Short mmCIF file of C-alpha atoms in Angstrom, two decimals:
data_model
loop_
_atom_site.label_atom_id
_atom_site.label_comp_id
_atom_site.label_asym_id
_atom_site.label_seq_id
_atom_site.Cartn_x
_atom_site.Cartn_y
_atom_site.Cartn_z
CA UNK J 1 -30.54 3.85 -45.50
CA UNK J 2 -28.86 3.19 -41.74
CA UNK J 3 -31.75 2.01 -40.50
CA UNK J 4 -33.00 5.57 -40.06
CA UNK J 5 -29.96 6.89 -38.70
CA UNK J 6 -28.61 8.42 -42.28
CA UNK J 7 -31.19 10.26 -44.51
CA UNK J 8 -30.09 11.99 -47.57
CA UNK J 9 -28.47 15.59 -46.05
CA UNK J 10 -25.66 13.25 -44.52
CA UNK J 11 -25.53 10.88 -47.65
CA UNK J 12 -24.95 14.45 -49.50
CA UNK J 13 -22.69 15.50 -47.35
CA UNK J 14 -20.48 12.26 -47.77
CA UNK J 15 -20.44 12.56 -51.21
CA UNK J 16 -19.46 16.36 -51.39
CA UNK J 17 -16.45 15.43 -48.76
CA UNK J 18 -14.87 12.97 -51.65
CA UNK J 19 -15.25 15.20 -54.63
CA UNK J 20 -13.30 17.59 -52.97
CA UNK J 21 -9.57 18.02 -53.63
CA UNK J 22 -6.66 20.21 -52.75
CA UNK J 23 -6.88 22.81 -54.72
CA UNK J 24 -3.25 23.93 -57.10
CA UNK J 25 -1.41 26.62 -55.56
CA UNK J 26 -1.00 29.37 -57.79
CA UNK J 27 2.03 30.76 -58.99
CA UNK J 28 4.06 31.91 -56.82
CA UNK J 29 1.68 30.98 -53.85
CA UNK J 30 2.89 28.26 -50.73
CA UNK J 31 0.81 25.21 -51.06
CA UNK J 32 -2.17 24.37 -48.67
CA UNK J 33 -1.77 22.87 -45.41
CA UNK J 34 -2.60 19.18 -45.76
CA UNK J 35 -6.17 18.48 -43.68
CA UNK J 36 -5.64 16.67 -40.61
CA UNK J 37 -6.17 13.10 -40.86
CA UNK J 38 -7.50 12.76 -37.47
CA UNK J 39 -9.98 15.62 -37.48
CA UNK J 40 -11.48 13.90 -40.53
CA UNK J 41 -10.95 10.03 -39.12
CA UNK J 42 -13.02 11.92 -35.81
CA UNK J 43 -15.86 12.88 -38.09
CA UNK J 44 -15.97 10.08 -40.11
CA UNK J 45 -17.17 7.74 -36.67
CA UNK J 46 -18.74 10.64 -34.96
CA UNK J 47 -21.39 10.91 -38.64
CA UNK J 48 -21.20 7.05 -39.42
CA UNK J 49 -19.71 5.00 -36.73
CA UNK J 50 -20.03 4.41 -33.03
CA UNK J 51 -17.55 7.37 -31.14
CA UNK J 52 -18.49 5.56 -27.70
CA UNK J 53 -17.41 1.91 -28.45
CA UNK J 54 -14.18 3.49 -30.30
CA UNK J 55 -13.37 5.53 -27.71
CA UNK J 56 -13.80 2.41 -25.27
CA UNK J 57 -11.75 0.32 -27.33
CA UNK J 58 -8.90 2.71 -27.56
CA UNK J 59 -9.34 3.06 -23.91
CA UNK J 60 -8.97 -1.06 -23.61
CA UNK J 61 -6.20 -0.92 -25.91
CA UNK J 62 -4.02 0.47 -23.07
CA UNK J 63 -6.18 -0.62 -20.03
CA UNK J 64 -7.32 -4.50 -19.52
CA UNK J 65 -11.03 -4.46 -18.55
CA UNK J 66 -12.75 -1.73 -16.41
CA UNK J 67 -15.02 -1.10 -19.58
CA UNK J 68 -17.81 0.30 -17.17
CA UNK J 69 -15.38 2.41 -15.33
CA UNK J 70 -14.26 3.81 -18.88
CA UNK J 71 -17.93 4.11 -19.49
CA UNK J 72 -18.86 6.50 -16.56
CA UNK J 73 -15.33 8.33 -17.19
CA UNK J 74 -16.71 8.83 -20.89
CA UNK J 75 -20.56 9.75 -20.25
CA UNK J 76 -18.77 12.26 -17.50
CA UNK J 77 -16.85 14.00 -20.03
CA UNK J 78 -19.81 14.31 -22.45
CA UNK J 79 -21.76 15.72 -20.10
CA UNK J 80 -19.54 18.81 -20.31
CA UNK J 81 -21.21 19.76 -23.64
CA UNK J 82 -24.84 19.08 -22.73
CA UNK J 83 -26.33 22.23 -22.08
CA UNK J 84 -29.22 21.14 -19.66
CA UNK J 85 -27.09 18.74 -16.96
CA UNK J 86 -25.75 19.13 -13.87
CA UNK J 87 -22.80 17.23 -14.74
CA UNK J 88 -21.76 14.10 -14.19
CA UNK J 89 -19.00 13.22 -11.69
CA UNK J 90 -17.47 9.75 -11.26
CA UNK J 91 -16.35 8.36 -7.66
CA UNK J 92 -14.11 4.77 -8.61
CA UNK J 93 -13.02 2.80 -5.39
CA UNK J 94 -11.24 -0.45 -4.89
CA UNK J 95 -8.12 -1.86 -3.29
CA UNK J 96 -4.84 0.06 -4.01
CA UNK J 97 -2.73 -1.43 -6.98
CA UNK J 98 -5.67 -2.45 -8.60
CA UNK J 99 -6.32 0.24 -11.49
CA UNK J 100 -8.21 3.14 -10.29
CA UNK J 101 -5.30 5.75 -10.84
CA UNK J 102 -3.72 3.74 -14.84
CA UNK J 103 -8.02 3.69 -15.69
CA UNK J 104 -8.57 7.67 -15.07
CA UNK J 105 -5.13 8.46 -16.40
CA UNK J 106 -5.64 6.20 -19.70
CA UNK J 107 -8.94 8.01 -20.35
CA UNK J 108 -7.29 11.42 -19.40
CA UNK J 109 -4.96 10.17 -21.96
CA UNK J 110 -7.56 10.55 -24.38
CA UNK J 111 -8.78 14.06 -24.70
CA UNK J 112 -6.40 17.26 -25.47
CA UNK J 113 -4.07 18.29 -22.91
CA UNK J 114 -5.60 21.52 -22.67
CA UNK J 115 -8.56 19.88 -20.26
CA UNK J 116 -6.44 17.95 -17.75
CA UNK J 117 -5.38 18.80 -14.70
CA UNK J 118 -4.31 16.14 -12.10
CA UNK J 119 -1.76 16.23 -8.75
CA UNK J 120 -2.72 17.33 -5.28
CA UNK J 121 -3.92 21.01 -4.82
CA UNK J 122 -4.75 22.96 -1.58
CA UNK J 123 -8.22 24.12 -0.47
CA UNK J 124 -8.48 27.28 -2.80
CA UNK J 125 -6.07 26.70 -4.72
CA UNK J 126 -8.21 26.20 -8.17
CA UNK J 127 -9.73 29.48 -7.49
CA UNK J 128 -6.40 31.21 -8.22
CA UNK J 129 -5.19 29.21 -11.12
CA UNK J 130 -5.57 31.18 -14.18
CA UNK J 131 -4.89 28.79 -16.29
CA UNK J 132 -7.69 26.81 -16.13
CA UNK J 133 -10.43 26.61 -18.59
CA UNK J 134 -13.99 25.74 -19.00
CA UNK J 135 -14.54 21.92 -19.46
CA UNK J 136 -11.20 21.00 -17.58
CA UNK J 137 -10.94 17.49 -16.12
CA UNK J 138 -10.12 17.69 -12.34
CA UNK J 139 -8.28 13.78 -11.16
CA UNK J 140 -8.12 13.26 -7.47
CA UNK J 141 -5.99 10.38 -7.19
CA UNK J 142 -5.85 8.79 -3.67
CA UNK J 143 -6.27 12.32 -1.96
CA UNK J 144 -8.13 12.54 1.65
CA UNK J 145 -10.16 15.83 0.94
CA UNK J 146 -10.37 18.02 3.43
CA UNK J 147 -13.54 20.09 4.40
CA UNK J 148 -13.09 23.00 2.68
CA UNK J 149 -11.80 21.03 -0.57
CA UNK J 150 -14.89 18.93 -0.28
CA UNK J 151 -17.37 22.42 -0.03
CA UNK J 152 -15.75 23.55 -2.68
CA UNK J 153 -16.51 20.65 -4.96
CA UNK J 154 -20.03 20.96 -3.55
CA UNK J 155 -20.46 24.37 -4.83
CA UNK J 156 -18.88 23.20 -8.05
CA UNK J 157 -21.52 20.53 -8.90
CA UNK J 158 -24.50 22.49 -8.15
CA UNK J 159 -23.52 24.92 -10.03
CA UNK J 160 -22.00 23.02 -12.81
CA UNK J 161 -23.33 25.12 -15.51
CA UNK J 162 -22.14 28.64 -14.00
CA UNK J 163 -18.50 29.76 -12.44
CA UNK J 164 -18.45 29.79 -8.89
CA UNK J 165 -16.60 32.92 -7.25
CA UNK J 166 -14.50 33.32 -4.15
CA UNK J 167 -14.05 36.67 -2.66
CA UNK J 168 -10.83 37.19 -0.75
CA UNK J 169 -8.34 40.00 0.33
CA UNK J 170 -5.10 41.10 -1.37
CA UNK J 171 -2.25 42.01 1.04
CA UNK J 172 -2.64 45.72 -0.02
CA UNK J 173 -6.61 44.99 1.96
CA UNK J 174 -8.37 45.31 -1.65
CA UNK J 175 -11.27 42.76 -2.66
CA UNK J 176 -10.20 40.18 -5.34
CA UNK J 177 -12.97 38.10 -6.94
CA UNK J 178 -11.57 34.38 -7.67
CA UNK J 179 -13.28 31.89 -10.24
CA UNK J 180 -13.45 27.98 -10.93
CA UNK J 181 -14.32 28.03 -14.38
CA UNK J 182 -18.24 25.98 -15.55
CA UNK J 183 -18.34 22.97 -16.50
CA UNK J 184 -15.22 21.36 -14.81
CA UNK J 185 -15.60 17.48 -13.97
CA UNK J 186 -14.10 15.77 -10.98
CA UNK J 187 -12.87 12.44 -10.50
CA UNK J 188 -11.90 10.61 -7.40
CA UNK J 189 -9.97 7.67 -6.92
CA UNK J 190 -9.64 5.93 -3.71
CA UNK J 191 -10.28 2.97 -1.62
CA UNK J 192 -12.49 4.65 0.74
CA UNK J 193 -15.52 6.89 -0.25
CA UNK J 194 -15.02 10.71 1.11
CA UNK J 195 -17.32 10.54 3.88
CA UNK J 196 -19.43 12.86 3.08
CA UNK J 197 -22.95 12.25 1.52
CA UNK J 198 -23.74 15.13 -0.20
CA UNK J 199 -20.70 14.67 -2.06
CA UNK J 200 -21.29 10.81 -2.83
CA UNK J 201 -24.68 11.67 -3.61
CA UNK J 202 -23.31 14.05 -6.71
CA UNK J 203 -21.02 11.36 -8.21
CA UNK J 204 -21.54 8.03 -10.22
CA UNK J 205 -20.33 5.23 -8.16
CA UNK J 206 -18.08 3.02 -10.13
CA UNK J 207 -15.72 0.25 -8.65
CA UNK J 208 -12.37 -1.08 -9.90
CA UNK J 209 -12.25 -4.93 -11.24
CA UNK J 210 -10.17 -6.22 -8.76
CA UNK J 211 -10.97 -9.92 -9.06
CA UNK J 212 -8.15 -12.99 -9.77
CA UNK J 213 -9.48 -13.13 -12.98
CA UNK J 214 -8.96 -9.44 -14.09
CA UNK J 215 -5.15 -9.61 -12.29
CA UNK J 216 -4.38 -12.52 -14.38
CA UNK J 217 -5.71 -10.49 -17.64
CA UNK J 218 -3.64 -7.64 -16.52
CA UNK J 219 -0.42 -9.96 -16.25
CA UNK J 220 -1.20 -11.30 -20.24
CA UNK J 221 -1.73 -8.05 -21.30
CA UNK J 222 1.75 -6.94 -19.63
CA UNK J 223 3.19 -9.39 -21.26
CA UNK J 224 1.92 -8.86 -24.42
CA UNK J 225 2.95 -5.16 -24.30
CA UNK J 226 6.68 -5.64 -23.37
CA UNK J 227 7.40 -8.34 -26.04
CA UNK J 228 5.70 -5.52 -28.75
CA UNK J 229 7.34 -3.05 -27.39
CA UNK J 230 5.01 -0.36 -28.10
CA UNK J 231 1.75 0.95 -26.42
CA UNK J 232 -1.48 1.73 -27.91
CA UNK J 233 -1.79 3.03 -31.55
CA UNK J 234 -0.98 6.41 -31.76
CA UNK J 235 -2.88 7.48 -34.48
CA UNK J 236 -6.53 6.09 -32.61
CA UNK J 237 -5.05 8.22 -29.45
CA UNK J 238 -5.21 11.18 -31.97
CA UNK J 239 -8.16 10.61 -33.54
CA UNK J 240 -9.68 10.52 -29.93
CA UNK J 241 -8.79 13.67 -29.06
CA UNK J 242 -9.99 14.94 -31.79
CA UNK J 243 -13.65 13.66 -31.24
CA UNK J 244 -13.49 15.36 -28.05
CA UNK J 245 -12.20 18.37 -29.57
CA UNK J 246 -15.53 18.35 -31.94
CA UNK J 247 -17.84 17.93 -29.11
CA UNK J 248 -16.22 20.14 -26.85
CA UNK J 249 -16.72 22.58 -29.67
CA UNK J 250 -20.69 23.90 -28.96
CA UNK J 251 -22.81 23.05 -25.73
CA UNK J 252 -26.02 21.73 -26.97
CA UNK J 253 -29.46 21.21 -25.23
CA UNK J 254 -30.56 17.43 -25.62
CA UNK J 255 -34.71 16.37 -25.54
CA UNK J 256 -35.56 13.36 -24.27
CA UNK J 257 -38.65 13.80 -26.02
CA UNK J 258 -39.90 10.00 -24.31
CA UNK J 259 -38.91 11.46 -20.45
CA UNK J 260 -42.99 10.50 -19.32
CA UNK J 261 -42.48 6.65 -20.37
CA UNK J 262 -39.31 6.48 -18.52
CA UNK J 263 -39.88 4.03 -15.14
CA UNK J 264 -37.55 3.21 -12.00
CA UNK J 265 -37.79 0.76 -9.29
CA UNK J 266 -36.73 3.32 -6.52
CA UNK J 267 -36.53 6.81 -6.44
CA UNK J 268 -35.93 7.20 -2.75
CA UNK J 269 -32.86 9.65 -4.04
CA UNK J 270 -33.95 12.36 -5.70
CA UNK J 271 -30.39 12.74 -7.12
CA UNK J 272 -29.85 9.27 -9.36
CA UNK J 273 -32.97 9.72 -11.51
CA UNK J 274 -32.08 13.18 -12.17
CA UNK J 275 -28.23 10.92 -13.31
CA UNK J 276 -29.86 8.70 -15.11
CA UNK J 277 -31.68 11.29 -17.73
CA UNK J 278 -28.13 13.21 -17.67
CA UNK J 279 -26.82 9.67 -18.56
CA UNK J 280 -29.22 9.47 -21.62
CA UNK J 281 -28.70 12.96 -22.66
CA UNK J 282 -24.87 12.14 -22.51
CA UNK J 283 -25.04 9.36 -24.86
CA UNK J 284 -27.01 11.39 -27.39
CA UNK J 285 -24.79 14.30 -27.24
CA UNK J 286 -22.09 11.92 -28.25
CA UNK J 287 -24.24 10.59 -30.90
CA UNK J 288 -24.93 14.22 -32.22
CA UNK J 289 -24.15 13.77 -35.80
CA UNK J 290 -26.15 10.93 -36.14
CA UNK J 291 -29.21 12.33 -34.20
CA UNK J 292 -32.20 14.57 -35.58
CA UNK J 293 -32.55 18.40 -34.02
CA UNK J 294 -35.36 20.12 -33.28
CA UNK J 295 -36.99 23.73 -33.93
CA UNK J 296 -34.42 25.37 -31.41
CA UNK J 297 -31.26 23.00 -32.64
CA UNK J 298 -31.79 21.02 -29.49
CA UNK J 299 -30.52 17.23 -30.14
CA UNK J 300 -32.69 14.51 -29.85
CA UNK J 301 -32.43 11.31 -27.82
CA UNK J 302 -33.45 8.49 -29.25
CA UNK J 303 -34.93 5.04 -27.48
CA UNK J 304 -31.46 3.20 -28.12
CA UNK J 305 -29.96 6.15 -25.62
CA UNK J 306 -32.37 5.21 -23.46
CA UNK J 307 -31.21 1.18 -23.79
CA UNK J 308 -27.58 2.09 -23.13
CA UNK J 309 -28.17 5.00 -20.32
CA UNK J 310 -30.06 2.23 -18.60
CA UNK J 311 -27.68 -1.07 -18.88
CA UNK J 312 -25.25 1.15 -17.67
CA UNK J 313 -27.13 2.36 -14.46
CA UNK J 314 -28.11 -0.98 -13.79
CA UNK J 315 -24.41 -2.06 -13.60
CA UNK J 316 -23.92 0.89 -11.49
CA UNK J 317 -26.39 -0.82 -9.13
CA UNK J 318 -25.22 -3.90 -9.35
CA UNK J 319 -22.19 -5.71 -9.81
CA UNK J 320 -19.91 -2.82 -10.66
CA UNK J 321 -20.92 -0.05 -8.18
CA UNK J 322 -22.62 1.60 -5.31
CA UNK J 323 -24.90 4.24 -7.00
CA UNK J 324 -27.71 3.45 -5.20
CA UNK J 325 -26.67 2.07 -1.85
CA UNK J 326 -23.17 4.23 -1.48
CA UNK J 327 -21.19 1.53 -0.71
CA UNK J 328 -16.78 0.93 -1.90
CA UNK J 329 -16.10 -2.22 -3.39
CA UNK J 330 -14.90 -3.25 0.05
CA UNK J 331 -18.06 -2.83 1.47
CA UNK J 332 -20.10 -4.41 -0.68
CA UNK J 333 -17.93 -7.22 -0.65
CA UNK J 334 -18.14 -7.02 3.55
CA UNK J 335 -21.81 -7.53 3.60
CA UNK J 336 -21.94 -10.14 0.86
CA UNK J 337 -19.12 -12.28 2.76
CA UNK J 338 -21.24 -12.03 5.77
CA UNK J 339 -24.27 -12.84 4.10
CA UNK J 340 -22.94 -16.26 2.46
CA UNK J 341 -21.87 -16.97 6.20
CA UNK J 342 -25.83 -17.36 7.10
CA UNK J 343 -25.44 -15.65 9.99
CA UNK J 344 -27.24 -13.29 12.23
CA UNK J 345 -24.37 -11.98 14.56
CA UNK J 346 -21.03 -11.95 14.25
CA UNK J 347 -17.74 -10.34 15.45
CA UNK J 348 -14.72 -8.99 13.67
CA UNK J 349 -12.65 -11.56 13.52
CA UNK J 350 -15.32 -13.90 12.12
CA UNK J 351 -15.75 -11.25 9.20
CA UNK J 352 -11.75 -10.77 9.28
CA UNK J 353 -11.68 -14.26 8.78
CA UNK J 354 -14.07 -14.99 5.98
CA UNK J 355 -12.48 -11.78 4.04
CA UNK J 356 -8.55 -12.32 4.79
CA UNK J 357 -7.99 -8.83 5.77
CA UNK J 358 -5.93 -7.63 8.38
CA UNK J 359 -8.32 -6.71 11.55
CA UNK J 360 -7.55 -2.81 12.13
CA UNK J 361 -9.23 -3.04 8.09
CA UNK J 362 -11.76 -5.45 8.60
CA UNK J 363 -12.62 -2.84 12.02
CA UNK J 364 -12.54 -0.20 10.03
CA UNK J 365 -15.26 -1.22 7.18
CA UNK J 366 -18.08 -1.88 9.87
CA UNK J 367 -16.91 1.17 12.08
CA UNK J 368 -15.59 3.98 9.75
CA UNK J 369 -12.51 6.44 11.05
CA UNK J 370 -11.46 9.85 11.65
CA UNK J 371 -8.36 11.46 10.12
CA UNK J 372 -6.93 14.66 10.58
CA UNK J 373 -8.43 15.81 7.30
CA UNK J 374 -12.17 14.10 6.87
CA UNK J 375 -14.33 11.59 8.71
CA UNK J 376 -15.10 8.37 6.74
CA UNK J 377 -18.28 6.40 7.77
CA UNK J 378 -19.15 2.46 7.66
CA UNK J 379 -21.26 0.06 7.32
CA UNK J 380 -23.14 0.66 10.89
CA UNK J 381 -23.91 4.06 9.25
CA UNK J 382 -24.68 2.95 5.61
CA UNK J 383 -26.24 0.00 6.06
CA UNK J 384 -29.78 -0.86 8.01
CA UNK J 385 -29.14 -4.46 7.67
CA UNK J 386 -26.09 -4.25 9.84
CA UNK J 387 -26.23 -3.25 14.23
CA UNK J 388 -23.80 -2.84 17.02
CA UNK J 389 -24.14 -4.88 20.01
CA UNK J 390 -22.01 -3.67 22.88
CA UNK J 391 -22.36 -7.15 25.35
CA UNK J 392 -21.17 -8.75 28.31
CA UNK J 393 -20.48 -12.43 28.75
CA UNK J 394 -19.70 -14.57 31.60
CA UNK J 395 -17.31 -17.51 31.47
CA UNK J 396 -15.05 -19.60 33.20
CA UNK J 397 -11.08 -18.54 33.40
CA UNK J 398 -9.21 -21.41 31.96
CA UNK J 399 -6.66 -23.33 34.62
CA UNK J 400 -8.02 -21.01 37.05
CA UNK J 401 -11.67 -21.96 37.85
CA UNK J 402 -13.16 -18.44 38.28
CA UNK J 403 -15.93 -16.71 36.53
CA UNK J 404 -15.04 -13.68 34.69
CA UNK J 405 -17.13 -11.04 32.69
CA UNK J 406 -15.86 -9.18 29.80
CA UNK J 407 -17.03 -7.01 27.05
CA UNK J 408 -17.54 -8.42 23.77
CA UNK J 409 -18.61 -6.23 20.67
CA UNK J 410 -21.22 -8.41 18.51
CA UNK J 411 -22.97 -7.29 14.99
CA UNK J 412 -26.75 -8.08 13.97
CA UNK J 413 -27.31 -9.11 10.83
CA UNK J 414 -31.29 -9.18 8.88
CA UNK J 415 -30.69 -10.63 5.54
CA UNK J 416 -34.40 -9.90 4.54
CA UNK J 417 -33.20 -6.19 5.31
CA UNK J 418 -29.85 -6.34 3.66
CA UNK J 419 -32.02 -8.09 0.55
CA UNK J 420 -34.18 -5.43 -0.01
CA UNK J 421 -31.89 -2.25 0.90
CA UNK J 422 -29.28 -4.22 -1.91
CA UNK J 423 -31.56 -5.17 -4.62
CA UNK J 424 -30.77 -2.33 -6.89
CA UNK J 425 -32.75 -0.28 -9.05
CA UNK J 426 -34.46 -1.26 -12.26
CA UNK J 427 -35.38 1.16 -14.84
CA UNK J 428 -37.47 0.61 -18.40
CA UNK J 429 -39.49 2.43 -20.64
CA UNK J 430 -43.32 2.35 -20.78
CA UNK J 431 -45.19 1.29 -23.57
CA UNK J 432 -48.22 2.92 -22.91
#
């Protein structure tokens, strides 16, 4: 029965769940705590239902759209209890006001209060907090991280599995050994990527639904809200929590036990295969209760992880993110503007124009900039498609009737290039 998904141990084990009941207190005895709704609500979908699309729907009930973003945000904190990953670490961009900060927050929202931490912090500063635990949630909302902040995630996602120690000296001169905690996630949220590759190349590149249409959902849903007067249902924030709260309970290995059929497209970096499996291990870890185990108790992934882990990638590399090519929202809008122009140079105030951004922005996305905390680069350093031209042109001054020479700054443009460097990546299992 369950198409293979429920044999008879979980059919069993339904049945023994109803024929319990609370047993009397005896004389004199206080009566037993009543069992917690949620908890048993949580197992209920985590044995028979689907925990993922619940937890998305909760997710939607307080956030319009953004279902991939709530997605990667998901699959990130499942990773957490998957013994053999690296971790999972989501990077969302897109233009301020938009949702990055109200889509991390809802799905913080969502898990026990115990695992959050959010605000800005200094560069060592999580090395002396005490307080924090295995398996916390780290939100970066908007925050320009500096160098040292940005090494220290480094060291944090390679060695995801293991705390990573900072030696300093006390004022009395005496050597005190700091900690981050394993297993910690981190989540950025900003308009601009950090700047750094080795960082982007750690995360899963998600971007915001900023689009007209998704604004004018927002507004409905706004307005919807205020005349209830009420937010999401409580109870399905609860029961949330407390499917976190079982998988957060044991780190499990997962088996992908079909890992040689598994084909991609590109595999130029080494890093986004290696997300991809995590991605499918991820999925089954969530799925736990309604997967088989092997010898050793590892859990074991099944095709339809595979199907999921893989629509999801592709929407990474497509139409709502930058996993393989890096790129912000802005960015990938940039090169796509320019691209429906059918051009093969332009300046910036042809692209400023075309876009409707200001022109220090528009300057900004094909340049990159330095601030006093981290450098950010752009699109002449991301993309091949896209070269600098430093010229000089001759003309005549109007009114005046002399030639003049001035510098003008001009940008190439190969659309075959920009075609094949954008195409994506494509991933499927083979039958053979």
């Amino acid at each position: 029965c369950g198409g293979g998904a429920q044999r008879w141990p979980e059919l069993r084990g339904m049945y023994e769940r109803r024929q319990k009941r609370t047993p009397k207190p005896k004389e004199g005895e206080a009566p037993a705590p009543p069992a917690d709704e949620h908890r048993e609500r949580a197992l209920a979908i985590l044995q028979n239902g689907d925990p993922l699309a619940f937890l998305l729907d909760t997710f939607n009930k307080a956030h319009v759209g953004d279902r991939t973003v709530a997605e990667c945000l998901a699959m990130s904190l499942a990773s957490q209890s998957v013994e053999n990953t690296n971790g999972l670490h989501v990077a969302v961009s897109g233009n301020s006001g938009k949702g990055k900060t109200h889509a991390c927050t809802t799905m913080q929202n969502l898990i026990p209060d115990a695992y959050k931490l959010k605000g800005t912090v200094s560069d060592k500063a999580l090395y002396y907090d005490d307080d924090l635990r295995p398996g916390t949630v780290l939100l970066f909302d908007d925050v320009s991280l500096s160098l040292d902040l940005q090494e220290v995630l480094k060291s944090a996602t390679a060695n995801f599995r293991e705390p990573i120690e900072h030696r300093t000296l006390t004022t009395e001169r005496k050597l005190r050994v700091c900690t981050i905690p394993e297993r910690c996630v981190w989540w950025l949220a900003k308009v601009e990527d950090l700047g750094d590759d080795q960082v982007m190349n750690r995360m899963l590149t998600v971007w915001i639904d900023d689009s007209v249409e998704q604004d004018k959902r927002v507004f409905e849903h706004m307005k919807e809200a205020e005349a209830a007067g009420r937010g999401p249902e409580k109870d399905d924030v609860l029961t949330c929590r407390a499917i976190w709260e079982i998988v957060k309970a044991e780190v499990l290995p997962v088996r992908v036990p079909f890992a040689r059929r598994i084909q991609s497209s590109t595999t130029q970096n080494r890093r986004n295969p290696g997300m991809l499996f995590d991605l499918i291990k991820c999925r089954a870890r969530l799925f736990f209760l309604q997967r088989d185990r092997d010898d050793a108790g590892a859990v074991i992934a099944r095709p339809e992880d595979f199907t999921a882990a893989a629509n999801l990638y592709r929407a990474l590399s497509g139409t709502a993110g930058g996993q393989e090519t890096k790129l912000t929202k802005n960015e990938a809008a940039a090169l796509a503007t320019v691209a429906g122009m059918g051009v093969e140079v332009f300046t910036v105030r042809q692209l400023q124009a075309a876009m409707g951004l200001s022109y220090q922005k528009t300057y900004r996305l094909l340049h990159g900039y330095n601030n006093n905390r981290a450098a950010y680069a752009g699109l002449l350093e991301k993309c091949p498609a896209v070269s600098y031209i430093d010229a000089t042109v001759t003309g005549e001054m109007l009114g005046v009737g002399e030639t003049v020479r001035r510098r003008e700054h001009y940008f190439s443009f190969d659309p075959e290039v920009y075609r094949a460097w954008s195409s994506g990546a494509t991933v499927w299992l083979d039958e053979d």
